[in-house]
Short mmCIF file of C-alpha atoms in Angstrom, two decimals:
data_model
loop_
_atom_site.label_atom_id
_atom_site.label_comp_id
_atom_site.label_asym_id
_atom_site.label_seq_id
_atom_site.Cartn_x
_atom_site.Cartn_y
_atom_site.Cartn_z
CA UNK A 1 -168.93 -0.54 35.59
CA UNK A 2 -166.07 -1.98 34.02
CA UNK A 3 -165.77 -4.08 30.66
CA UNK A 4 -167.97 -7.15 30.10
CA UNK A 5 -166.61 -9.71 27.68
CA UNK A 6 -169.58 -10.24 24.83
CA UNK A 7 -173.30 -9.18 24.22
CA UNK A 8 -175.17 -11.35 27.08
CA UNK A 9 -172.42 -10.01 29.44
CA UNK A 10 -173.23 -6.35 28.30
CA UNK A 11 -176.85 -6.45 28.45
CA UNK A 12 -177.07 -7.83 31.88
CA UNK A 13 -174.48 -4.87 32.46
CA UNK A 14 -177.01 -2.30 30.91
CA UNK A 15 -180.46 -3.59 32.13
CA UNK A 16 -178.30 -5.05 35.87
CA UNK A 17 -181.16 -5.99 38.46
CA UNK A 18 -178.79 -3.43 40.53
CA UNK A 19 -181.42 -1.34 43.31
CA UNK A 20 -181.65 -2.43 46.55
CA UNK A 21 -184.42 -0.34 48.37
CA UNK A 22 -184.09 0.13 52.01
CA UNK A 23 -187.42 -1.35 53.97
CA UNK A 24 -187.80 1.98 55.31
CA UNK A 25 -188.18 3.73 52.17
CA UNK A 26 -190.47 1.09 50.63
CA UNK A 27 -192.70 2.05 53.53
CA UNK A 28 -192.80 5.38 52.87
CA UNK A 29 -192.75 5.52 49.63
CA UNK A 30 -195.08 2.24 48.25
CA UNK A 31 -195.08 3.09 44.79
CA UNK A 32 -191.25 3.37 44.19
CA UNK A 33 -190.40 -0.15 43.75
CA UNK A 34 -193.04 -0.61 41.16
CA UNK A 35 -192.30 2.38 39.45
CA UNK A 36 -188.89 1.89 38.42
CA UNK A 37 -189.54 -2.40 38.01
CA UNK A 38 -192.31 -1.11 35.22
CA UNK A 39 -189.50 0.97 33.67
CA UNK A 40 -187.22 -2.15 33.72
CA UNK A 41 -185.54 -0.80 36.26
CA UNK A 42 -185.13 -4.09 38.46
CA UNK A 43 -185.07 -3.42 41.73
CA UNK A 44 -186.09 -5.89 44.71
CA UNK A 45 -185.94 -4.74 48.71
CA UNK A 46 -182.75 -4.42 50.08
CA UNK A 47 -180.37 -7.56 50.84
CA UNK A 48 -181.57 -9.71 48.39
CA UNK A 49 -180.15 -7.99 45.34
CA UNK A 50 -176.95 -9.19 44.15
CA UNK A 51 -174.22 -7.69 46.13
CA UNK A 52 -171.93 -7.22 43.03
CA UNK A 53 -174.53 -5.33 41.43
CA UNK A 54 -175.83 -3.28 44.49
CA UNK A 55 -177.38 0.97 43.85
CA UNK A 56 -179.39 1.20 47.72
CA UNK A 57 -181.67 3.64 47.89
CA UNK A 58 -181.80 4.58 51.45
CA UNK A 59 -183.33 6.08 54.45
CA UNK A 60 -181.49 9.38 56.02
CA UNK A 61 -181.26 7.16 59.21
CA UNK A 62 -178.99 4.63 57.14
CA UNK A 63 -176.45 6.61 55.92
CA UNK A 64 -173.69 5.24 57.33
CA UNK A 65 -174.48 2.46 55.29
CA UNK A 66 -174.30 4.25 52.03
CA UNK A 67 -171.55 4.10 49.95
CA UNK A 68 -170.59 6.70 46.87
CA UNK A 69 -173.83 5.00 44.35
CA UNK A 70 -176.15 4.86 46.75
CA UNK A 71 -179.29 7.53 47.10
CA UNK A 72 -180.84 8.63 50.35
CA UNK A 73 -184.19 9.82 50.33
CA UNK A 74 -185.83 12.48 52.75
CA UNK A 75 -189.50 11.54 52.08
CA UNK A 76 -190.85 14.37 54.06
CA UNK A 77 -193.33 17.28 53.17
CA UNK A 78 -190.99 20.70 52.30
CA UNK A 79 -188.92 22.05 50.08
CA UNK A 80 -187.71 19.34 47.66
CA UNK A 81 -184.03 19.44 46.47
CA UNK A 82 -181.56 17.27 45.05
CA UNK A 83 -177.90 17.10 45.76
CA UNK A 84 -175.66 14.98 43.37
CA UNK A 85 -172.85 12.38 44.22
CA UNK A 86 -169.83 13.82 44.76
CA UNK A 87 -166.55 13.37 46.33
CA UNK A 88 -166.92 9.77 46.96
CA UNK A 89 -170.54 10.83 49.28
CA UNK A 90 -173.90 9.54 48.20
CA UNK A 91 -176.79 11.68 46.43
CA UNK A 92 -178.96 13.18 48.56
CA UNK A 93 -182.89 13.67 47.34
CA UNK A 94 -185.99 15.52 49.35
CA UNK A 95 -189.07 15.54 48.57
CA UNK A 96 -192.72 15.06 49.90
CA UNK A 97 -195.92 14.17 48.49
CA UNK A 98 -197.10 17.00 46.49
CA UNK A 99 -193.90 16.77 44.20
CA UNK A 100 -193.41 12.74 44.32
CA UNK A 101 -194.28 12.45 40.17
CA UNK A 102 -190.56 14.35 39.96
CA UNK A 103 -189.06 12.96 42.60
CA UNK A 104 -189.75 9.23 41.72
CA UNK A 105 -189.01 10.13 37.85
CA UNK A 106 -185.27 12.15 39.21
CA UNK A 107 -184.68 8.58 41.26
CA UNK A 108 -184.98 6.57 38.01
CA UNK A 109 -182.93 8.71 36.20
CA UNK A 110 -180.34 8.60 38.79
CA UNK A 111 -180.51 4.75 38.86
CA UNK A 112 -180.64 4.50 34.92
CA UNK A 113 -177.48 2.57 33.75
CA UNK A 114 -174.92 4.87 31.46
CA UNK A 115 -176.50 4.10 27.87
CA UNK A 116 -179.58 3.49 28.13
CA UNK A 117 -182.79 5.37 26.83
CA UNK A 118 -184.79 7.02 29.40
CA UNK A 119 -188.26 5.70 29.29
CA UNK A 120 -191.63 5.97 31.29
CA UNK A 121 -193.80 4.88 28.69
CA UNK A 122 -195.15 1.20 28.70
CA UNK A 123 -195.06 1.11 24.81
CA UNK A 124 -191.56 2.22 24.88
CA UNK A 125 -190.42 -0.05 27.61
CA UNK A 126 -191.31 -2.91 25.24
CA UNK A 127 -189.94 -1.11 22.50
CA UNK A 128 -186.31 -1.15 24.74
CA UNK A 129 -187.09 -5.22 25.11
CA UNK A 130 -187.10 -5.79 21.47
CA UNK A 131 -184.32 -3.36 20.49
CA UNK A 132 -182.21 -5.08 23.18
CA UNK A 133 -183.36 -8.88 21.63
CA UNK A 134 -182.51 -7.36 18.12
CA UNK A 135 -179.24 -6.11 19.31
CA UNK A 136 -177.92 -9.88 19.57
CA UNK A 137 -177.73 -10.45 16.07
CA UNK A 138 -176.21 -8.61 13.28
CA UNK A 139 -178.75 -8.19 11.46
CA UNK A 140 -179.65 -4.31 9.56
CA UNK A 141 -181.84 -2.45 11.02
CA UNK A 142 -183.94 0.24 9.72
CA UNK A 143 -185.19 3.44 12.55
CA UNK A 144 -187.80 5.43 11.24
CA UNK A 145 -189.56 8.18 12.89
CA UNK A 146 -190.22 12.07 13.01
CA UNK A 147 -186.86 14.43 13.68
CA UNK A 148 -186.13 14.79 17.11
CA UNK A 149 -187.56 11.23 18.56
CA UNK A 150 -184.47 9.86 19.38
CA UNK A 151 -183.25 7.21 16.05
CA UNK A 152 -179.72 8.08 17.32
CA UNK A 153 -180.09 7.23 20.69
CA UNK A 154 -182.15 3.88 19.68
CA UNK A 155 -179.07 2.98 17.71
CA UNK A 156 -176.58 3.41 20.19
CA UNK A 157 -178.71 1.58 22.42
CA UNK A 158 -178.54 -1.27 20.05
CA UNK A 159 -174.70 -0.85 19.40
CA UNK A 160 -174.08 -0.71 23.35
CA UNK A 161 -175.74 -3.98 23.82
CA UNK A 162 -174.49 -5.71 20.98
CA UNK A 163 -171.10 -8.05 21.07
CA UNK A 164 -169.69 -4.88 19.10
CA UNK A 165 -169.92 -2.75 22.34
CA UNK A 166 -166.52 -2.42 22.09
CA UNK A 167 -165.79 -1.66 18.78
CA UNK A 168 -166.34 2.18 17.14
CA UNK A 169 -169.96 3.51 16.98
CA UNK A 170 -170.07 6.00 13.90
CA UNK A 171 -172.88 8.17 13.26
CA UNK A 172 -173.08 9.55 9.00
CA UNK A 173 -175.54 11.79 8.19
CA UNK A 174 -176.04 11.74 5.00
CA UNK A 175 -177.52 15.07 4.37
CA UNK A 176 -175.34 16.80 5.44
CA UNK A 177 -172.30 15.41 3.31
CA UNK A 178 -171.29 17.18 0.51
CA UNK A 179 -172.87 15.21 -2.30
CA UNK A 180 -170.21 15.46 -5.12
CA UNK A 181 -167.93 13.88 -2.09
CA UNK A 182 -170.44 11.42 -0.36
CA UNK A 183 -168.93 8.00 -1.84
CA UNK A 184 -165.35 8.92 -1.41
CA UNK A 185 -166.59 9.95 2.30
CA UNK A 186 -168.38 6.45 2.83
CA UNK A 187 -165.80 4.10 0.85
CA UNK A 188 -162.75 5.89 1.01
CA UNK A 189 -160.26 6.48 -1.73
CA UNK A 190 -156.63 6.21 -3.18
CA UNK A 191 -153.97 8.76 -3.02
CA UNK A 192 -154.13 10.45 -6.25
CA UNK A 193 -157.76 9.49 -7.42
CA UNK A 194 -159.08 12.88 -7.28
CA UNK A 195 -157.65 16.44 -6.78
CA UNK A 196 -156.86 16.66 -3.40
CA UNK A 197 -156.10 13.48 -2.88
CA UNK A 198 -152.81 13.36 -0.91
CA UNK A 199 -153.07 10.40 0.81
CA UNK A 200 -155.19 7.21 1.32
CA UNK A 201 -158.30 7.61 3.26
CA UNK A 202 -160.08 4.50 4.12
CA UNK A 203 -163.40 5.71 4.69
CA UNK A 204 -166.54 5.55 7.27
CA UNK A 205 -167.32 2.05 6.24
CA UNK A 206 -164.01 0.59 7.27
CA UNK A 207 -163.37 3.46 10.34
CA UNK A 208 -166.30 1.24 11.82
CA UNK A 209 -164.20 -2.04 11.16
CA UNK A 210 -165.77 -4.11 14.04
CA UNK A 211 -168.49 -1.96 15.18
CA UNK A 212 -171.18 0.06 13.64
CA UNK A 213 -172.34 2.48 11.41
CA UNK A 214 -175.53 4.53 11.34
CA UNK A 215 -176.46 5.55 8.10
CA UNK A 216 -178.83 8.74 9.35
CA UNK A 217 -181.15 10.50 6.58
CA UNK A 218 -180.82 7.64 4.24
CA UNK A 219 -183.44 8.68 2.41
CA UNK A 220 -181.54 11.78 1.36
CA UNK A 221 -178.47 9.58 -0.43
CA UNK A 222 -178.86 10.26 -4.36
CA UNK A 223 -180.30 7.62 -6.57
CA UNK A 224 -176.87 6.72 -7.60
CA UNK A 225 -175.12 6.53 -4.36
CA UNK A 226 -178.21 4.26 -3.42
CA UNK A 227 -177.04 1.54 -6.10
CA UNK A 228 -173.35 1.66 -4.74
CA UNK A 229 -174.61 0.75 -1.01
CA UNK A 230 -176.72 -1.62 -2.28
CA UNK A 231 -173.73 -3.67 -3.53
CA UNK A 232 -172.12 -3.11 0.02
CA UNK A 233 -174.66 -4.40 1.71
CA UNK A 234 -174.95 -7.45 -0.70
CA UNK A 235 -171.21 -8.62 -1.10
CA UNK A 236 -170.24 -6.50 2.86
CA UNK A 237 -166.70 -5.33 0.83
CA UNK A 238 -166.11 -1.25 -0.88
CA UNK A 239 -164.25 0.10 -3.29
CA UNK A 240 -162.65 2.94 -2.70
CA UNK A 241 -161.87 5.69 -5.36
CA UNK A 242 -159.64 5.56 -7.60
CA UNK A 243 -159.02 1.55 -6.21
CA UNK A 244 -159.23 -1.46 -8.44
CA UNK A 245 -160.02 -4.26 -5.89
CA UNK A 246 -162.39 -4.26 -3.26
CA UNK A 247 -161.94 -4.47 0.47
CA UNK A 248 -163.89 -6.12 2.76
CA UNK A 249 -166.08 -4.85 5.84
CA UNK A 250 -167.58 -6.26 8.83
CA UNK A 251 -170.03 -3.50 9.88
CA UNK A 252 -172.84 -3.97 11.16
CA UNK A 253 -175.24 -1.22 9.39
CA UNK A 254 -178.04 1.19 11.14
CA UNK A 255 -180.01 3.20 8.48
CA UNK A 256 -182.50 6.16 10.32
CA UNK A 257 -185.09 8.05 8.23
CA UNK A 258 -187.60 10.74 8.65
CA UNK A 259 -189.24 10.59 6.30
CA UNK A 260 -191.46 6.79 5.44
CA UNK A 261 -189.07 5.19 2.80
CA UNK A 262 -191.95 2.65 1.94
CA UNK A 263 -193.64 6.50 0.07
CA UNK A 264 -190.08 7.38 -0.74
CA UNK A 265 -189.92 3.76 -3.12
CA UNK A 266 -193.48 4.12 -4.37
CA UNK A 267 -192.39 7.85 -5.12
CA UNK A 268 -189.50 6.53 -7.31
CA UNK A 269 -187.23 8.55 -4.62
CA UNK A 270 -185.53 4.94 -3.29
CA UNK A 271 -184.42 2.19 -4.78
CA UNK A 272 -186.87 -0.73 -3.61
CA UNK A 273 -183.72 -2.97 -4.03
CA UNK A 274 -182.18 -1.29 -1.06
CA UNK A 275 -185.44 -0.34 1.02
CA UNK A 276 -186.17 -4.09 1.27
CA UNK A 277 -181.75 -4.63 1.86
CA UNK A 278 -182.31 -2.30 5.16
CA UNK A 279 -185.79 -3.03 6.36
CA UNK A 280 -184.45 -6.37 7.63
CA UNK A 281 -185.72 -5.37 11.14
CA UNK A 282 -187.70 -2.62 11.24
CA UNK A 283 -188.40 0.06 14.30
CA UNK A 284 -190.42 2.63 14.24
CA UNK A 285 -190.61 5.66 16.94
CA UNK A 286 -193.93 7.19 17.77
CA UNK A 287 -194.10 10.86 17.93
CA UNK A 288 -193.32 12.08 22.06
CA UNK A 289 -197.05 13.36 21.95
CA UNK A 290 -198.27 9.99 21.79
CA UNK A 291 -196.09 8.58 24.33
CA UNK A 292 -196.91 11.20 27.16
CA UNK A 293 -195.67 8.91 30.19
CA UNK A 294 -192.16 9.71 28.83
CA UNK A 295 -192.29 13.15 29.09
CA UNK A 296 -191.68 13.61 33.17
CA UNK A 297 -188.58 10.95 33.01
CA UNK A 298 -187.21 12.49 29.82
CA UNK A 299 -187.52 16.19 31.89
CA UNK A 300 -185.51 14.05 34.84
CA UNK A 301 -183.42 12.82 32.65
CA UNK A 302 -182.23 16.46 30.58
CA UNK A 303 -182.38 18.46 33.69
CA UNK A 304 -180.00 15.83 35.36
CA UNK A 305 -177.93 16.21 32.36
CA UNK A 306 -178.03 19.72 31.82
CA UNK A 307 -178.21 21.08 35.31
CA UNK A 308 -174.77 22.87 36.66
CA UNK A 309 -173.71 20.83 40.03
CA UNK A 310 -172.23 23.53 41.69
CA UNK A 311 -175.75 25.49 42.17
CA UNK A 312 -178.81 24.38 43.38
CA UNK A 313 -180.70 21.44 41.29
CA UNK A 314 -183.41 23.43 39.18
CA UNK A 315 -186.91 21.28 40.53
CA UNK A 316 -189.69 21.23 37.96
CA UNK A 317 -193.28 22.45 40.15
CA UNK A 318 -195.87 20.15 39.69
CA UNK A 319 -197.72 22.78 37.71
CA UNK A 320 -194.69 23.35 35.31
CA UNK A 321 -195.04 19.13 35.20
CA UNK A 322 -198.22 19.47 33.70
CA UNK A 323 -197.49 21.92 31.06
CA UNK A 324 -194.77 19.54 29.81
CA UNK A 325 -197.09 16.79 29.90
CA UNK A 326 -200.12 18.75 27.94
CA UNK A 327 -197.49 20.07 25.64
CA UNK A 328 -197.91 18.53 21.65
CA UNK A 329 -193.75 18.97 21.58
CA UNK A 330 -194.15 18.97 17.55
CA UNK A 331 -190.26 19.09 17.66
CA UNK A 332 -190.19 15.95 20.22
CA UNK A 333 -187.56 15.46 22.73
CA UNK A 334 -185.30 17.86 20.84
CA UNK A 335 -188.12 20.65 21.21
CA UNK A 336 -188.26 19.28 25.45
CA UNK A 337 -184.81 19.65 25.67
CA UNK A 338 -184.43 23.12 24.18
CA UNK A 339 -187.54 24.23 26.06
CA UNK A 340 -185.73 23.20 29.47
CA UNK A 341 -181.50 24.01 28.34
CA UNK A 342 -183.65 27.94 28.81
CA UNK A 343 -185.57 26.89 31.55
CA UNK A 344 -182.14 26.42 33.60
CA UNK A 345 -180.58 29.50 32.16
CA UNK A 346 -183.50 31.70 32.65
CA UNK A 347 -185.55 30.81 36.25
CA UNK A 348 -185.42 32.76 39.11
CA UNK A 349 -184.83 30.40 42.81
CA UNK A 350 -184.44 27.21 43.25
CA UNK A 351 -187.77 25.67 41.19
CA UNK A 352 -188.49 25.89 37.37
CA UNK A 353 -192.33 27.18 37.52
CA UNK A 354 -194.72 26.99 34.69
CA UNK A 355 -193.71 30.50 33.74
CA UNK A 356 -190.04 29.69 33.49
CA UNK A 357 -190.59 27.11 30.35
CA UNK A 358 -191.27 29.48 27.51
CA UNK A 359 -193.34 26.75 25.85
CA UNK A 360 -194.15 28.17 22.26
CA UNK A 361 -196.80 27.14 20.30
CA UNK A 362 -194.79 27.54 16.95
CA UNK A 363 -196.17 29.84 14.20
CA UNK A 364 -192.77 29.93 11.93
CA UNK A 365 -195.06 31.49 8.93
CA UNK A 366 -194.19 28.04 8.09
CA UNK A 367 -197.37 26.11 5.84
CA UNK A 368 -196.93 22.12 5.54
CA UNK A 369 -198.16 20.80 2.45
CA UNK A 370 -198.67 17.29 2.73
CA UNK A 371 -198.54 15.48 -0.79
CA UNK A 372 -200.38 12.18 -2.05
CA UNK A 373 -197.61 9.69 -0.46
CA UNK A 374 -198.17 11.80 3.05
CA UNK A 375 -194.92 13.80 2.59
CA UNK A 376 -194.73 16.52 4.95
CA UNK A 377 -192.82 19.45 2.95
CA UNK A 378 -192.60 22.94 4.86
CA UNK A 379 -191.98 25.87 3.22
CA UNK A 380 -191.99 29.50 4.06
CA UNK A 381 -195.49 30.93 3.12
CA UNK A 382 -195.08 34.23 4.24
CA UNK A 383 -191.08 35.07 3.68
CA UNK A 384 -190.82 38.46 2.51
CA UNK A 385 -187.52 39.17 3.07
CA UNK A 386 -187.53 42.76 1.00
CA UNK A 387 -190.59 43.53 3.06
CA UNK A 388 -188.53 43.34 6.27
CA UNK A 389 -185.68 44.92 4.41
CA UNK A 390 -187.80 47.74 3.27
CA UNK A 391 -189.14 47.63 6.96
CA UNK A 392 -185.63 48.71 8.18
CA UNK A 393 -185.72 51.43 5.78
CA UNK A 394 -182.57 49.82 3.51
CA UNK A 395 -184.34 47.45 0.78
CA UNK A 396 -181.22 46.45 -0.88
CA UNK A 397 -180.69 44.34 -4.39
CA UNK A 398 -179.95 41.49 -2.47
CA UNK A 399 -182.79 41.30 -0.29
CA UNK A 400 -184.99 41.80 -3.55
CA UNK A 401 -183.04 38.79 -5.15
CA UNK A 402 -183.61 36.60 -2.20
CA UNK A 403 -187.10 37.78 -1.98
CA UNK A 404 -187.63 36.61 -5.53
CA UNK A 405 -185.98 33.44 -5.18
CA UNK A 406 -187.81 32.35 -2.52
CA UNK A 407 -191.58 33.57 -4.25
CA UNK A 408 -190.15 30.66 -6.87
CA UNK A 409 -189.36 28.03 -4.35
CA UNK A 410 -192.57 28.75 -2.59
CA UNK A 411 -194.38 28.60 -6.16
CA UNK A 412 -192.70 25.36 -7.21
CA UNK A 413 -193.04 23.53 -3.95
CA UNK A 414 -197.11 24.41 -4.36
CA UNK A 415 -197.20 23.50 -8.26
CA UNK A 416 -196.03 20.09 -7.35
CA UNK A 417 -197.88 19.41 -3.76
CA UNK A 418 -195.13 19.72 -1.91
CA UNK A 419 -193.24 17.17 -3.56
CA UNK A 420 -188.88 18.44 -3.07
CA UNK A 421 -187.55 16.27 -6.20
CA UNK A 422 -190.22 17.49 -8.73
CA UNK A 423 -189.89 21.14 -7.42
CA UNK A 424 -186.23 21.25 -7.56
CA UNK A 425 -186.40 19.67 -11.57
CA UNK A 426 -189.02 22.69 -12.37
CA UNK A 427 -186.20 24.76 -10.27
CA UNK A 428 -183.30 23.50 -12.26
CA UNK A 429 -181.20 22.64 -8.86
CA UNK A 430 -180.22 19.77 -7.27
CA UNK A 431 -182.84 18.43 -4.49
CA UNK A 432 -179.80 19.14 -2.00
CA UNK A 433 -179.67 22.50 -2.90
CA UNK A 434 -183.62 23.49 -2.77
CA UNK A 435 -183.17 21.21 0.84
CA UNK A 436 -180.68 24.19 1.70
CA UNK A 437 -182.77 26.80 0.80
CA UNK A 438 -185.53 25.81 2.33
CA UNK A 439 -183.73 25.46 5.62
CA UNK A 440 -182.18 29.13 5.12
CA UNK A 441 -185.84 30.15 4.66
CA UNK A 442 -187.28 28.72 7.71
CA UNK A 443 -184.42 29.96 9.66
CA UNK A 444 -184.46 33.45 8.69
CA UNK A 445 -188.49 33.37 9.03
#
């Protein structure tokens, strides 16, 4: 697909009416063509697509027809398998009735343009139609949704099929930057400005001169960093360290957050000054429980990723299907995706079974507190790290120090309902650090 010259161009590019299905194949298989046009996957029967455009999905009696994009489909009753393009040959797919929920999601993701989200669910079909009519204007946009539901991908969605296509995509999370160097990081600085400083740097703002930059776990910037993007935002220039005149940007600005910044502002944790400079157009992502029709074209979509080409494709039985589908995934498509990178490493034959998925139902020792604003705050409730030391027969100083340090944490965090900022002032750290702990603590547990 090559270049297209602005955002209209793009977008057609992305969403391109681009299946042709082969009459044959819409006999057999009735429910394909409105499958993948209710995923906005346009597709219409086969010579009246645009030829430019053109992905046939065809019958195994029209493959001399079928050039290197195309798919042909063995709709028969067997063993179902999947054979990738490859050397300039089409992709070859098999499968019969029993197993068509995989096969028709594997044909969408095959079909999917480069880019875009992969999406079964109504509500997050529409959600794709107004992140692409949001992607035509510059406006800031604030993602907000649990960890794992995809804010990334939504934003490179909307950078793809923006007029900035073409220009750099940068991704900052703000976490996991060192905080004493997070505003020399974002707005660059001067040779000389700071030990260390051995040469200009211009920054992440103006590395995404053009394009555009995701601010990711904005809620996690410090109260006084907050103040210095609010002035970006307002006058779009920075000033680096250590500089004495500003420089100006033209960046168009993603912020993502976990956690609900609206609570974050009444919690005095964000400036409302800069919530309501973000929340210009606001998206929100739903939790992958509550969106269930994803889950089998997300599974396509990850195995089709993941899968090595050189063996045999790795088919998900309709039984291990329905596990995915009944699973809560309190992770989300992060969780889905780790449960199948193991499926592929770990099944026996040519099918992933119900018994190959190693679906946990997570019990981390972990106890979520949820405070008055609805902040979710885990913390280890049963880490007893000189207990497991003592366990092993060595109970060393350390483990006795850590052991202590994290009965504090534990006591804090319950003291003040859960609430990071206030437990880290009773703590006498920094919120960043006690965020560090915490994740040390539910990784050892």
């Amino acid at each position: 697909m090559g270049k297209n010259r602005g955002s209209k161009e793009q977008a057609q590019a992305i969403s391109e009416a681009a299946i042709g299905v082969s009459p044959v194949i819409a006999e057999q298989i009735p429910a394909l063509a409105p499958w993948l046009n209710a995923l906005d996957l346009e597709c219409a029967p086969l010579g009246k697509t645009p030829a430019q455009f053109i992905i046939r999905l065809l019958s195994p009696q029209e493959r001399s027809l079928a050039g290197p994009r195309d798919i042909l489909i063995h709709f028969r009753e067997g063993l179902p398998k999947l054979k990738f393009h490859a050397e300039g040959r089409p992709a070859e797919i098999s499968f019969g009735s029993s197993d068509s929920a995989f096969g028709l999601a594997l044909i969408a993701g095959l079909v999917r343009p480069a880019g875009r989200p992969a999406v079964g669910d109504k509500q997050t079909v529409d959600l794709l139609h107004l992140v692409a009519r949001i992607a035509g204007s510059n406006a800031t946009v604030l993602v907000q949704g649990e960890t794992g539901t995809g804010k990334e991908g939504i934003a490179r969605y909307i950078h793809q099929m923006s007029a900035r296509f073409d220009k750099p995509f940068i991704p900052v999370n703000c976490a996991a930057l060192p905080e004493t160097m997070l505003e020399a990081m974002l707005f660059g600085y001067v040779k000389g400005s700071f030990t260390g400083a051995s040469a200009d740097n211009k920054g992440l703002f103006r590395a995404a001169e053009g394009g555009t930059l995701l601010l990711d776990e904005i809620a996690e910037l410090p109260l006084g960093l907050q103040a210095k993007l609010l002035r970006v935002l307002q006058e779009r220039e920075v000033l680096p360290v250590g500089a004495s005149e500003p420089q100006p940007i033209n960046v168009r600005i993603i912020a993502a957050a976990n956690r609900d910044l609206a609570a974050e502002v009444a919690a005095k944790n964000f400036r409302a000054d800069l919530y309501w400079r973000l929340n210009v157009v606001p998206v929100t992502l739903i939790p992958l429980a509550q969106r269930k029709q994803d889950i089998r074209v997300l599974a396509a979509a990850l195995l089709l990723r993941h899968a090595p080409e050189d063996t045999d494709f790795p088919w998900l039985t309709p039984a291990a299907l329905d596990l995915l589908i009944k699973h809560s995934w309190p992770g989300n498509v992060r969780e889905l995706e780790n449960c199948l990178q193991r499926a592929i490493l770990l099944h026996r034959g040519t099918h992933i079974d119900a018994g190959d998925l190693l679906i946990e139902t997570p019990d981390f020792s972990v106890a979520v507190l949820k405070d008055s604003d609805s902040k979710i705050v885990e913390i280890s409730s049963s880490y007893e790290e000189g207990r497991h030391a003592e366990n092993r027969g060595s109970f060393r100083l350390a483990d006795a120090a850590r052991a202590a340090e994290n009965k504090l944490i534990e006591e804090a965090l319950l003291a003040t309902n859960g609430h990071r900022r206030q437990a880290a002032q009773r703590l006498g750290i920094s919120e960043r650090t006690l965020r560090y702990r915490l994740a040390d603590m539910r990784a050892a547990s």
